[in-house]
CSV table of C-alpha atoms in Angstrom, one decimal:
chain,number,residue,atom,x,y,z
A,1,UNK,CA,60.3,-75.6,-64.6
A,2,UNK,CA,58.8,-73.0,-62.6
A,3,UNK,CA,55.2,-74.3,-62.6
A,4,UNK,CA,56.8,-77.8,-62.0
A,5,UNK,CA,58.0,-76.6,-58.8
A,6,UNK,CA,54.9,-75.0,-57.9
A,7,UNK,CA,53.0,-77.7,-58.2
A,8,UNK,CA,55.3,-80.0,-55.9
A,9,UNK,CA,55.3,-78.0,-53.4
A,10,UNK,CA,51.7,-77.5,-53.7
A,11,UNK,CA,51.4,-81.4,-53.7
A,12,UNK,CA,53.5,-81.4,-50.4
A,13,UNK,CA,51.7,-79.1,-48.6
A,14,UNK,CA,48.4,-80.9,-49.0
A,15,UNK,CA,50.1,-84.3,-48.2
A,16,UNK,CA,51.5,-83.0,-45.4
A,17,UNK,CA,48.4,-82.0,-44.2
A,18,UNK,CA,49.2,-78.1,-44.6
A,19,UNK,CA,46.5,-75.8,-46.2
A,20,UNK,CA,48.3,-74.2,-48.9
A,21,UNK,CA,47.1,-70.7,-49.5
A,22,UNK,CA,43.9,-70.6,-51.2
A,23,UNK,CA,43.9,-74.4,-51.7
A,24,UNK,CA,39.8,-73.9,-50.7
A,25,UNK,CA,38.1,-70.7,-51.1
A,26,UNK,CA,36.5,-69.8,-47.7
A,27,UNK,CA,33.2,-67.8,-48.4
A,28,UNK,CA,32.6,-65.0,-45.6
A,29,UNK,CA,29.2,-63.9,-44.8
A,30,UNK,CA,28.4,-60.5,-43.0
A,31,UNK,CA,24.8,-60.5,-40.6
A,32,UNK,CA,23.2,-58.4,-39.3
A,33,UNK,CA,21.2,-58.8,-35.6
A,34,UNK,CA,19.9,-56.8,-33.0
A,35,UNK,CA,21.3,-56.4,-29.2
A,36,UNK,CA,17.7,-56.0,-27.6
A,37,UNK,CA,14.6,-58.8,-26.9
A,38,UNK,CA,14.5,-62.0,-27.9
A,39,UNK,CA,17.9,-63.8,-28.2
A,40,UNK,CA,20.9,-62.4,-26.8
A,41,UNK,CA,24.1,-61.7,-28.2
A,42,UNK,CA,25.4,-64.7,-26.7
A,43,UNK,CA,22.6,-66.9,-27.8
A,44,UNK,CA,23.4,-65.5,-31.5
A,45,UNK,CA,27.1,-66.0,-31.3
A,46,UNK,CA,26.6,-69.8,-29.9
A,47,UNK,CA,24.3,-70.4,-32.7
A,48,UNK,CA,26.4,-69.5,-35.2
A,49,UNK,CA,29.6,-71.3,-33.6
A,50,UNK,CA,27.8,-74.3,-34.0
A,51,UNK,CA,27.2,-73.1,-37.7
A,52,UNK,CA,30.6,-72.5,-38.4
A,53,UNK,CA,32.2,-75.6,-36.7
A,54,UNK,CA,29.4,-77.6,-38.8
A,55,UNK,CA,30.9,-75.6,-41.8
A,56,UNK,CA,34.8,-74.5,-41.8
A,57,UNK,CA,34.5,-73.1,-45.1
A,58,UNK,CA,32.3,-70.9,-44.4
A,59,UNK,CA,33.0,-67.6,-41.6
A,60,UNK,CA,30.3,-65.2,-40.4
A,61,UNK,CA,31.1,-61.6,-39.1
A,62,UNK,CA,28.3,-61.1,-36.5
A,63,UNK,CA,27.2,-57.2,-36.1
A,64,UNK,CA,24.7,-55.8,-33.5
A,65,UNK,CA,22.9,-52.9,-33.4
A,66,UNK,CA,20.0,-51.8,-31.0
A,67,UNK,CA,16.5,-52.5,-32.5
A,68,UNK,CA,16.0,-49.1,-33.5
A,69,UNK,CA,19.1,-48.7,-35.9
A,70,UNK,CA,18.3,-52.6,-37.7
A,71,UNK,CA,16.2,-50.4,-40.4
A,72,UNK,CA,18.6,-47.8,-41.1
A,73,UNK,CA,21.8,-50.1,-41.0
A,74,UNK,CA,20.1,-52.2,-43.5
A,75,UNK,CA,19.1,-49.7,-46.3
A,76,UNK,CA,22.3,-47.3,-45.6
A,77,UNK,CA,24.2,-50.5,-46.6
A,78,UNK,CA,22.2,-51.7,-49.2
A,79,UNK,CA,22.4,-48.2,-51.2
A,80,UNK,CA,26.5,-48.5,-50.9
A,81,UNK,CA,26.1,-51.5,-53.1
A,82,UNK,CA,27.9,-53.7,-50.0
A,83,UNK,CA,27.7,-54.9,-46.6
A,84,UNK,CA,25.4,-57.1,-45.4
A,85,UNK,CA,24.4,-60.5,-46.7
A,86,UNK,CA,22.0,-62.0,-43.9
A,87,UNK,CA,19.6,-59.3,-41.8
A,88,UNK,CA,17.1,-59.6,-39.0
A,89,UNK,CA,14.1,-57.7,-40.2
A,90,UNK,CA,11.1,-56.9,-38.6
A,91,UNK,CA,7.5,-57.8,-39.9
A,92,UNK,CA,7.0,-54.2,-40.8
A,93,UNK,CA,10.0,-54.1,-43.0
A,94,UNK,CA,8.7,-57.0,-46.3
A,95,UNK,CA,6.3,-54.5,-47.9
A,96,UNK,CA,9.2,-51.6,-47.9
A,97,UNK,CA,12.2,-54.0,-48.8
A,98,UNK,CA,10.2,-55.5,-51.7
A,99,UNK,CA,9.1,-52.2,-53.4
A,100,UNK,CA,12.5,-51.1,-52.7
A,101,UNK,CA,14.2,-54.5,-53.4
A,102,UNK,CA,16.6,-54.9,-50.7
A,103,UNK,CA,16.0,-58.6,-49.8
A,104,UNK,CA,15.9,-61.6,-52.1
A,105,UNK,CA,12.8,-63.7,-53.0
A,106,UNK,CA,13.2,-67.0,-51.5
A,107,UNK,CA,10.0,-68.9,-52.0
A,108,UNK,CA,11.9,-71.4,-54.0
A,109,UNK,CA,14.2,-72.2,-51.2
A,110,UNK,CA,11.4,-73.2,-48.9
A,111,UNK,CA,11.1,-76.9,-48.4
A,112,UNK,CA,7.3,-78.8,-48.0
A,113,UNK,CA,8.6,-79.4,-44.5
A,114,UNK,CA,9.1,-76.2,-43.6
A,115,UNK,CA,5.8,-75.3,-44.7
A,116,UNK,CA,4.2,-78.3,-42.6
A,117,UNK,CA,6.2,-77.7,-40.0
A,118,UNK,CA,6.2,-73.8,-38.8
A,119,UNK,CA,3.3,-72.6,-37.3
A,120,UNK,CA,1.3,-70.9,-40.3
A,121,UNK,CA,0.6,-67.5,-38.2
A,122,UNK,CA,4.7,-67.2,-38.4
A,123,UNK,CA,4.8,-66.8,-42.4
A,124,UNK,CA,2.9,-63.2,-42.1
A,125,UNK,CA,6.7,-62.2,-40.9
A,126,UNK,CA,8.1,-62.9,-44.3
A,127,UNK,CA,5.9,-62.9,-47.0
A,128,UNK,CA,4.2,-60.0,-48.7
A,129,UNK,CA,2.0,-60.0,-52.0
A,130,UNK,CA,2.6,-63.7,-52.7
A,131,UNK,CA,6.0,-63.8,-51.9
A,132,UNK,CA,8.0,-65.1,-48.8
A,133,UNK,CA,11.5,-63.0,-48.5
A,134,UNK,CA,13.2,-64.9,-45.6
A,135,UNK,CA,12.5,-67.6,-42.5
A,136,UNK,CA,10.8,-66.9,-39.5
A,137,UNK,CA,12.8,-66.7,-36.7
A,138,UNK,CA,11.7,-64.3,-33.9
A,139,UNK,CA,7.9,-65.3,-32.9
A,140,UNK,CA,6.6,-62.7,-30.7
A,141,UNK,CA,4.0,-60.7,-29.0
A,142,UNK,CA,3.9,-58.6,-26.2
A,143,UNK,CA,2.5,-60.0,-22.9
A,144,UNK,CA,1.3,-58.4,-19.0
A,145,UNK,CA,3.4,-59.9,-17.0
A,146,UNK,CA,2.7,-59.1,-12.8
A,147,UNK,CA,4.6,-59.1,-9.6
A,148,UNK,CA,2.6,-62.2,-7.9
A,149,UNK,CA,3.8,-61.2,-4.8
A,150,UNK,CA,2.5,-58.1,-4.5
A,151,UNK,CA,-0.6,-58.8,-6.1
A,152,UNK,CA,-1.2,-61.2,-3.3
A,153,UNK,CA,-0.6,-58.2,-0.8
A,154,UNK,CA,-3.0,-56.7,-2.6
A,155,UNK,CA,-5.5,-58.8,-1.7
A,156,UNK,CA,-6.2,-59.6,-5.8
A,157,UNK,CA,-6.6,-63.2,-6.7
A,158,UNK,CA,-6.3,-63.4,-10.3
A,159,UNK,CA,-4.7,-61.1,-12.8
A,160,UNK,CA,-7.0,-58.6,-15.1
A,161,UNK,CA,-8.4,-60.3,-17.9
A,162,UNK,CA,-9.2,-56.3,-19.1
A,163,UNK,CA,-7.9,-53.3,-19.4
A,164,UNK,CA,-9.9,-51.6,-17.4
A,165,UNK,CA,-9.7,-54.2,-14.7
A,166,UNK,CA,-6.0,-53.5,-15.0
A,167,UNK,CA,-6.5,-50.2,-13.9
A,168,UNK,CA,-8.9,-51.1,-11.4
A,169,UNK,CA,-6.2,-53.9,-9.6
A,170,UNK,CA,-3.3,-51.2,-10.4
A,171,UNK,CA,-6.2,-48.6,-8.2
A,172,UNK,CA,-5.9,-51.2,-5.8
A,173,UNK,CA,-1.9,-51.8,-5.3
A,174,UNK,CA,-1.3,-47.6,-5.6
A,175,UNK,CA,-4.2,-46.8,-2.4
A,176,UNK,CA,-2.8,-49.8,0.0
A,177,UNK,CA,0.9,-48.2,-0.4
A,178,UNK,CA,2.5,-51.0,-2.2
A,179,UNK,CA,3.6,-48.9,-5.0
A,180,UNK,CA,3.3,-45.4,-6.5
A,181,UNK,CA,3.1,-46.4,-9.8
A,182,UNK,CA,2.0,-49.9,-10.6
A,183,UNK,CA,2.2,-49.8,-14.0
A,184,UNK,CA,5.2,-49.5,-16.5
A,185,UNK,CA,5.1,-49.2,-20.3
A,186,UNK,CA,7.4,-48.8,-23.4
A,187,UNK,CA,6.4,-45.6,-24.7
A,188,UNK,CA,9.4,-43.8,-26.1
A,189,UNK,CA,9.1,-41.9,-29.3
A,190,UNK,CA,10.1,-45.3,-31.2
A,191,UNK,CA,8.6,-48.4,-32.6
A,192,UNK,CA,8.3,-49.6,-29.2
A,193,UNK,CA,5.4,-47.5,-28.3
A,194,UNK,CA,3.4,-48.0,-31.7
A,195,UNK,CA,3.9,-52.4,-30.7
A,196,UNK,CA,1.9,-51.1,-27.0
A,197,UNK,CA,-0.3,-48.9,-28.9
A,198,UNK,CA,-0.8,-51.6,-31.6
A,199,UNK,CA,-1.7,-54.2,-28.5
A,200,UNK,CA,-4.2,-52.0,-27.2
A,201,UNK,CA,-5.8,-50.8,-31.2
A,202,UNK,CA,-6.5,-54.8,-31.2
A,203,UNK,CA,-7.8,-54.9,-27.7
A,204,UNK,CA,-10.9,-52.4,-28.8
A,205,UNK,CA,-10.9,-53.8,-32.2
A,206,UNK,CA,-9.7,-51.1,-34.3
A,207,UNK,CA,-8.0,-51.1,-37.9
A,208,UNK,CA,-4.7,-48.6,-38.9
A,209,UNK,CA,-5.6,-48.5,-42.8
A,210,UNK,CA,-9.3,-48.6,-44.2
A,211,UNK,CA,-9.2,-49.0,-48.4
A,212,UNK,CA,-5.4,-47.9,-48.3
A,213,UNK,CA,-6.5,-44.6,-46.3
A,214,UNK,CA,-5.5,-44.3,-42.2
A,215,UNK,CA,-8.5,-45.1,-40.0
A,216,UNK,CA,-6.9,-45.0,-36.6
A,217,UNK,CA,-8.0,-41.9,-36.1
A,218,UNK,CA,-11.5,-43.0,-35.0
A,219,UNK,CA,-13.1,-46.1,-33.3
A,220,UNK,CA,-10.5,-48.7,-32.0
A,221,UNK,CA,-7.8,-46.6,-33.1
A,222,UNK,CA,-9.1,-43.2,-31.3
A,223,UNK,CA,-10.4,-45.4,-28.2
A,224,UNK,CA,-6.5,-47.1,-27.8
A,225,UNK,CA,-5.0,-43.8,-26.9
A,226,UNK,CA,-7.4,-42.7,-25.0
A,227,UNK,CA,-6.9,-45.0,-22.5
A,228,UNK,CA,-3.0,-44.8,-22.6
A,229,UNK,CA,-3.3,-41.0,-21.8
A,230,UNK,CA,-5.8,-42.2,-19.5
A,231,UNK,CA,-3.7,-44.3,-17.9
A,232,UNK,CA,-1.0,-41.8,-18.0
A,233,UNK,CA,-2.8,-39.1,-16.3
A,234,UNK,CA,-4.5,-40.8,-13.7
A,235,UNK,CA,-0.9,-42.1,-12.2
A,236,UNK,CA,-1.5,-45.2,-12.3
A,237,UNK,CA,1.1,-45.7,-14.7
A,238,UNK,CA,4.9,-44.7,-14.4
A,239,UNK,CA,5.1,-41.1,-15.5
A,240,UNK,CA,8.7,-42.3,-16.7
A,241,UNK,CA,6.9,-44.7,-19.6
A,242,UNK,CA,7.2,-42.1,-21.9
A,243,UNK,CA,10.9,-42.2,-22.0
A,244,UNK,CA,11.3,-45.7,-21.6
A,245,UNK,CA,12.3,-48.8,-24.0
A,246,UNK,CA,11.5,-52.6,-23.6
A,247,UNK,CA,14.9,-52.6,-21.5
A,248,UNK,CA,14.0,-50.0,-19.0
A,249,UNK,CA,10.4,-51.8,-18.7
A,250,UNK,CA,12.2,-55.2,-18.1
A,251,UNK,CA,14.9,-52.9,-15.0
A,252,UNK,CA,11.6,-51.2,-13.7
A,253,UNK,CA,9.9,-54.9,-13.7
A,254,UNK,CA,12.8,-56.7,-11.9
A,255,UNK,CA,13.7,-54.4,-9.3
A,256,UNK,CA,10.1,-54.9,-7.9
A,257,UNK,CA,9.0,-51.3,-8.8
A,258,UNK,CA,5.9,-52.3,-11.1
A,259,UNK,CA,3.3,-54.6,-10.8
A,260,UNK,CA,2.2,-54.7,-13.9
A,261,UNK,CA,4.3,-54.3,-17.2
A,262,UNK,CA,3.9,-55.1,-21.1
A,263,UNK,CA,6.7,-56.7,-22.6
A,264,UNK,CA,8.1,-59.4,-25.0
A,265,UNK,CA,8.7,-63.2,-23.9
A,266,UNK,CA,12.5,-62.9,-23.5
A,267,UNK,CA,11.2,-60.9,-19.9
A,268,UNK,CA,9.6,-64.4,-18.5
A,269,UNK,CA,13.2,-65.9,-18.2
A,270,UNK,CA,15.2,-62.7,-17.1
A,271,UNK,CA,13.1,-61.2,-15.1
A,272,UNK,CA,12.9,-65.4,-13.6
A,273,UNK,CA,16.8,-65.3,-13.0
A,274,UNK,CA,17.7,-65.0,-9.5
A,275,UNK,CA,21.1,-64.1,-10.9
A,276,UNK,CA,19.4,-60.2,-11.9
A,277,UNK,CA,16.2,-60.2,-10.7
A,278,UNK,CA,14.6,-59.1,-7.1
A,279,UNK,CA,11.5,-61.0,-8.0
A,280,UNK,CA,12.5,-64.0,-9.3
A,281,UNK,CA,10.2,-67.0,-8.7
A,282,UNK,CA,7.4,-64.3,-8.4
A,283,UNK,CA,6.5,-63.3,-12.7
A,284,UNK,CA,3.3,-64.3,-13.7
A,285,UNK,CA,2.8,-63.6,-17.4
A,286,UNK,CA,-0.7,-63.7,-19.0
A,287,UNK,CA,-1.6,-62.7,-22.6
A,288,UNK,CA,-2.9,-59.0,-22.8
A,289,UNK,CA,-5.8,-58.1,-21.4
A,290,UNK,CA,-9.2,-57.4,-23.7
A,291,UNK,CA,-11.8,-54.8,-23.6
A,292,UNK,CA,-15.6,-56.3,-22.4
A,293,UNK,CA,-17.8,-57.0,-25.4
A,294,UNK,CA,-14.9,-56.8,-28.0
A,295,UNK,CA,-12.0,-59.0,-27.6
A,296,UNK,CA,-10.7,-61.9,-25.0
A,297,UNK,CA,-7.4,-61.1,-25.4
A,298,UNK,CA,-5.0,-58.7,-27.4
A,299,UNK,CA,-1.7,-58.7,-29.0
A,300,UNK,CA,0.5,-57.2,-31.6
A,301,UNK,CA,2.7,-59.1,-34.3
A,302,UNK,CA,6.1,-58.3,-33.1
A,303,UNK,CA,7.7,-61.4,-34.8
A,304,UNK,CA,10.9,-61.0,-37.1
A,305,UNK,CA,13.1,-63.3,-39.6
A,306,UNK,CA,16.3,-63.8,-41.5
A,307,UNK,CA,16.6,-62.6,-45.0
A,308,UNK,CA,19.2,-62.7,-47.4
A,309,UNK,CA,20.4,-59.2,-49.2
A,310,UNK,CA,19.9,-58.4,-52.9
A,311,UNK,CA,23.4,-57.5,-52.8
A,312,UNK,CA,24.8,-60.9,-51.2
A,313,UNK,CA,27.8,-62.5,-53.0
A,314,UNK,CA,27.0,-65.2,-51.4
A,315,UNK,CA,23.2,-66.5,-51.2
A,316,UNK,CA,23.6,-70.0,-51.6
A,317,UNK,CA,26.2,-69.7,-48.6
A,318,UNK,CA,23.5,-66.9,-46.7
A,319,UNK,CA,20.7,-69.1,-46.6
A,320,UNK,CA,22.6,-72.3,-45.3
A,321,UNK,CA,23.2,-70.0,-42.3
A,322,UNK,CA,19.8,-68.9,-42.5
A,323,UNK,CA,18.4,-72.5,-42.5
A,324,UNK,CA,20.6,-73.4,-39.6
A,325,UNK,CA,19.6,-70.3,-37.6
A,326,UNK,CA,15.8,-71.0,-37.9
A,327,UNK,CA,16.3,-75.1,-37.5
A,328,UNK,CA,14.2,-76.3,-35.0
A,329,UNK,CA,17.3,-78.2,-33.4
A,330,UNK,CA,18.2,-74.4,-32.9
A,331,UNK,CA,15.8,-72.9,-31.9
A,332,UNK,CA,14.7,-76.3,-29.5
A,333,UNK,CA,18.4,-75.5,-27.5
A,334,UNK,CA,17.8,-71.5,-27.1
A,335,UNK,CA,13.5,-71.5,-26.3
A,336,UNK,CA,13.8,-69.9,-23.3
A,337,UNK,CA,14.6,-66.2,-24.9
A,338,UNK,CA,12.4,-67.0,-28.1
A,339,UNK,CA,9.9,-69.5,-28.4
A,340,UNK,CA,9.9,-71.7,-31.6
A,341,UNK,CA,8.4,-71.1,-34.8
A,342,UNK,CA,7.9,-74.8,-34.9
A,343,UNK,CA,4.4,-76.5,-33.9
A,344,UNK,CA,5.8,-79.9,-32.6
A,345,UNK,CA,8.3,-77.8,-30.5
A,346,UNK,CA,5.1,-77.1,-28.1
A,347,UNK,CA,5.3,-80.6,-27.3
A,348,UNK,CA,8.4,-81.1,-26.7
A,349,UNK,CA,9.0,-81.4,-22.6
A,350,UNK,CA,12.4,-79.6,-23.3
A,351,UNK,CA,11.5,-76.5,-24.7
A,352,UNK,CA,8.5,-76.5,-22.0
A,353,UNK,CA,10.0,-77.4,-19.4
A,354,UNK,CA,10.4,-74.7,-16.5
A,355,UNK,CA,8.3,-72.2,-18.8
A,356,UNK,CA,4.9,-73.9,-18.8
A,357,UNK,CA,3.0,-70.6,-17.7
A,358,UNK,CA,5.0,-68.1,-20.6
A,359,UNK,CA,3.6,-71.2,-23.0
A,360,UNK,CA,0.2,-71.2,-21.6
A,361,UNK,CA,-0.1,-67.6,-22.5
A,362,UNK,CA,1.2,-67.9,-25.9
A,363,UNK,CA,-0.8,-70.6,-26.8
A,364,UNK,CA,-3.4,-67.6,-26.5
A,365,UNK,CA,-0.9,-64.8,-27.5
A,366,UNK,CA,0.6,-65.7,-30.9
A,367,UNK,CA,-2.6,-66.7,-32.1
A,368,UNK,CA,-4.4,-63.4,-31.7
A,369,UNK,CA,-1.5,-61.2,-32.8
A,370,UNK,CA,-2.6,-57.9,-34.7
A,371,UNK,CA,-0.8,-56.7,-37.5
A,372,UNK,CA,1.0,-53.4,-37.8
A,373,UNK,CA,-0.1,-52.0,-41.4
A,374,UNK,CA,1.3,-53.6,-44.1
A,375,UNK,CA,2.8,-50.8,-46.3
A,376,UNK,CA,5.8,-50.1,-48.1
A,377,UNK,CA,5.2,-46.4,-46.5
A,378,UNK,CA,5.5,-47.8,-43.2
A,379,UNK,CA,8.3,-45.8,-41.8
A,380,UNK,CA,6.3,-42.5,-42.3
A,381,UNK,CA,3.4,-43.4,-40.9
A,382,UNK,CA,5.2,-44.9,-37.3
A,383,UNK,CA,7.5,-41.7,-37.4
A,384,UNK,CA,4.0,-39.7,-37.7
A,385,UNK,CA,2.2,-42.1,-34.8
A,386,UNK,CA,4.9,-42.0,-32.5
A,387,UNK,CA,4.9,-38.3,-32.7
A,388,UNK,CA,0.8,-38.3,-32.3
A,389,UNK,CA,1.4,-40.4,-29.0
A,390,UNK,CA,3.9,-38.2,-27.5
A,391,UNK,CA,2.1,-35.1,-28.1
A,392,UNK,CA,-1.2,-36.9,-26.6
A,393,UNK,CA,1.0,-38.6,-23.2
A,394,UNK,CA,2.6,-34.6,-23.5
A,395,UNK,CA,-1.1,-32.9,-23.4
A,396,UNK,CA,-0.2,-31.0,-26.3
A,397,UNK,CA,-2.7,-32.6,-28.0
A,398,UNK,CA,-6.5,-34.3,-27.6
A,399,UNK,CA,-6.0,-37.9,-28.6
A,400,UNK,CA,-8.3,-37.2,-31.8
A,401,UNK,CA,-6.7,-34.3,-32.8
A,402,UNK,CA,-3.1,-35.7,-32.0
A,403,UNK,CA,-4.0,-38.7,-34.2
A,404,UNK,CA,-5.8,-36.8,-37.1
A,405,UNK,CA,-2.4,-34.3,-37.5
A,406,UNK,CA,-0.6,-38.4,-37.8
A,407,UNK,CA,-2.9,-39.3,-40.4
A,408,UNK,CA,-2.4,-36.1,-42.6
A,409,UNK,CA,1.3,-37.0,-41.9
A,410,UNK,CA,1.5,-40.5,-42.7
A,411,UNK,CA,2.4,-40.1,-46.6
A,412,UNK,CA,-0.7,-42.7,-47.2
């Protein structure tokens, strides 16, 4: 009698249009994102609306940390068996979370059209030995943007299509009085610092690992932080760089107190808005410079994607989100932060519209991005880099001996 019941009033419930407790099981997924470059919280919580409204049955609990705790937060949670089903990972992260398995193969998952249709150079994000552990979703590189007002001041035409002529034009702005110091960088003791050091290891065509063993030391490597203490020393450069972050380069940038600054392409739009910006309508962005007789241009891979966790309930649910997340309808609506992993998106008068200069550059950019070493003991040897750039910038240290003492602590 009692089930009989039960199930009438069941039965009424749904005809009366009345979700009866648990009459559909809602799946909820937890992600993981970063509050820093690229797209902004807001972006990331209007993407997922969208997600959500598209499917009811499924709720996402959005979490942001800065860049610099992503790593941690992902690992810590992993090793208490729970948290996280989707993560933003950095293309630094695959060779670690693979050994260590913390993210889920998902070669299997990846359709022949989303092969075709991202830009091959945006698959080194994801995949390692053979394998592809997420979707690309960040594509980046860091770029020299310039104050074209004050360049024009300066009497200088064209920005430097080289380092050194970047110190030259920086020479330039400091002696007429336009600024102290012309040029700002991200050089913290974090990863941001090893992405500007990375930029400028491809610029003289130098190499982190040489058969498994570090090689930065010398050549390329060696010649990259020379010129950053260079730089440092000659004042040319913001003596405050060594504390700053990609945030503090964008405030220095925007406030009209550099000329000249390295950052990611979410800086082209903000920097552009006249809503925060002092020199809005005045950004010029050109890849990074190159170095005479060895390279055009120079850049670092500082791309990132969405992977699901070994330790997802959910994964079917996970990589839904995942696949709307990375859709080129997506990423099409929210290009001026980010710009598409997707190769027809480059046509598409939408995406370029307003932005045609920031697309110019990356055309030149994302193709000659540099990898930071792929290594599952990549965390060691950036913690031991960093260090080896502070101590150089510091003068506690040559350059060669600063960067030797990193290779001995590297754990490679």
């Amino acid at each position: 009698m009692l089930k009989s019941i039960k199930k009438t009033l069941l039965g009424a419930a749904l005809v009366a249009g009345v979700s009866a407790p648990h009459a559909f099981a809602e799946t909820t997924l937890n992600a993981l994102f970063m509050a820093q470059a690229a797209y902004s919280e807001a972006d990331v919580r209007a993407m997922t609306d969208a997600f959500t409204k598209a499917n009811p049955d499924i709720k996402v609990n959005l979490e942001f940390v800065p860049y610099e705790g992503l790593h941690d937060k992902t690992v810590l949670a992993q090793g208490s068996g729970s948290g996280y089903d989707v993560v933003l990972f950095d293309v630094i992260w695959p060779a670690e979370y693979a050994a260590n398995n913390v993210l889920v193969d998902v070669s299997s998952r990846i359709t022949d059209e989303m092969k075709k249709g991202v830009l091959p150079g945006a698959w080194t994000t994801v995949d390692y030995d053979g394998k592809s552990y997420g979707m690309p979703w960040i594509l980046d590189t860091k770029y020299l943007f310039y104050n074209k007002e004050i360049l024009e001041k300066a009497g200088i035409s064209a920005p430097p299509k080289t380092w050194a002529e970047l110190n030259e034009q920086a020479k330039i702005i400091k002696d007429k009085g336009l600024l102290a110091t012309p040029i700002a960088w991200s050089w913290s003791q974090a990863e941001a610092a090893i992405c500007d050091y990375t930029t400028l290891v491809s610029a003289y065509g130098g190499e982190f690992l040489k058969d498994g063993k570090p090689a930065f030391a010398e050549g390329g490597g060696l010649d990259a932080l020379t010129y950053m203490v260079d730089s440092y020393k000659s004042g040319l450069t913001n003596p405050n760089s060594k504390e700053f972050l990609e945030e503090d380069v964008r405030n220095v940038f925007q406030n009209g107190e550099a000329a000249f600054a390295l950052n990611w392409t979410y800086m082209y739009n903000m920097a552009n808005s006249e809503a925060d910006s002092k020199v809005a309508g005045k950004v010029g962005v050109v890849p990074a410079p190159g170095v005479e007789g060895k390279s055009e241009v120079s850049a670092v891979n500082g791309s990132m994607g969405l992977g699901i966790t070994t330790t997802s309930k959910s994964p079917d649910e996970a990589w839904k989100y995942i696949v709307h997340m990375t859709s080129q309808e997506t990423q099409n609506a929210y290009a001026k932060l980010s710009l598409p992993i997707w190769a027809s998106s480059y046509e598409d008068a939408a995406v370029t519209a307003g932005q045609e200069e920031l697309i110019a550059a990356a055309k030149l950019g994302l193709a000659a991005m540099y990898p930071r070493p792929t290594t599952p003991k990549y965390q060691e040897l950036s913690t031991a880099l960093q260090q080896a750039i502070q101590e150089a910038l510091l003068d506690q240290a040559t350059p060669e001996d600063a960067l030797k003492s990193a290779a001995d602590n590297s754990g490679l």
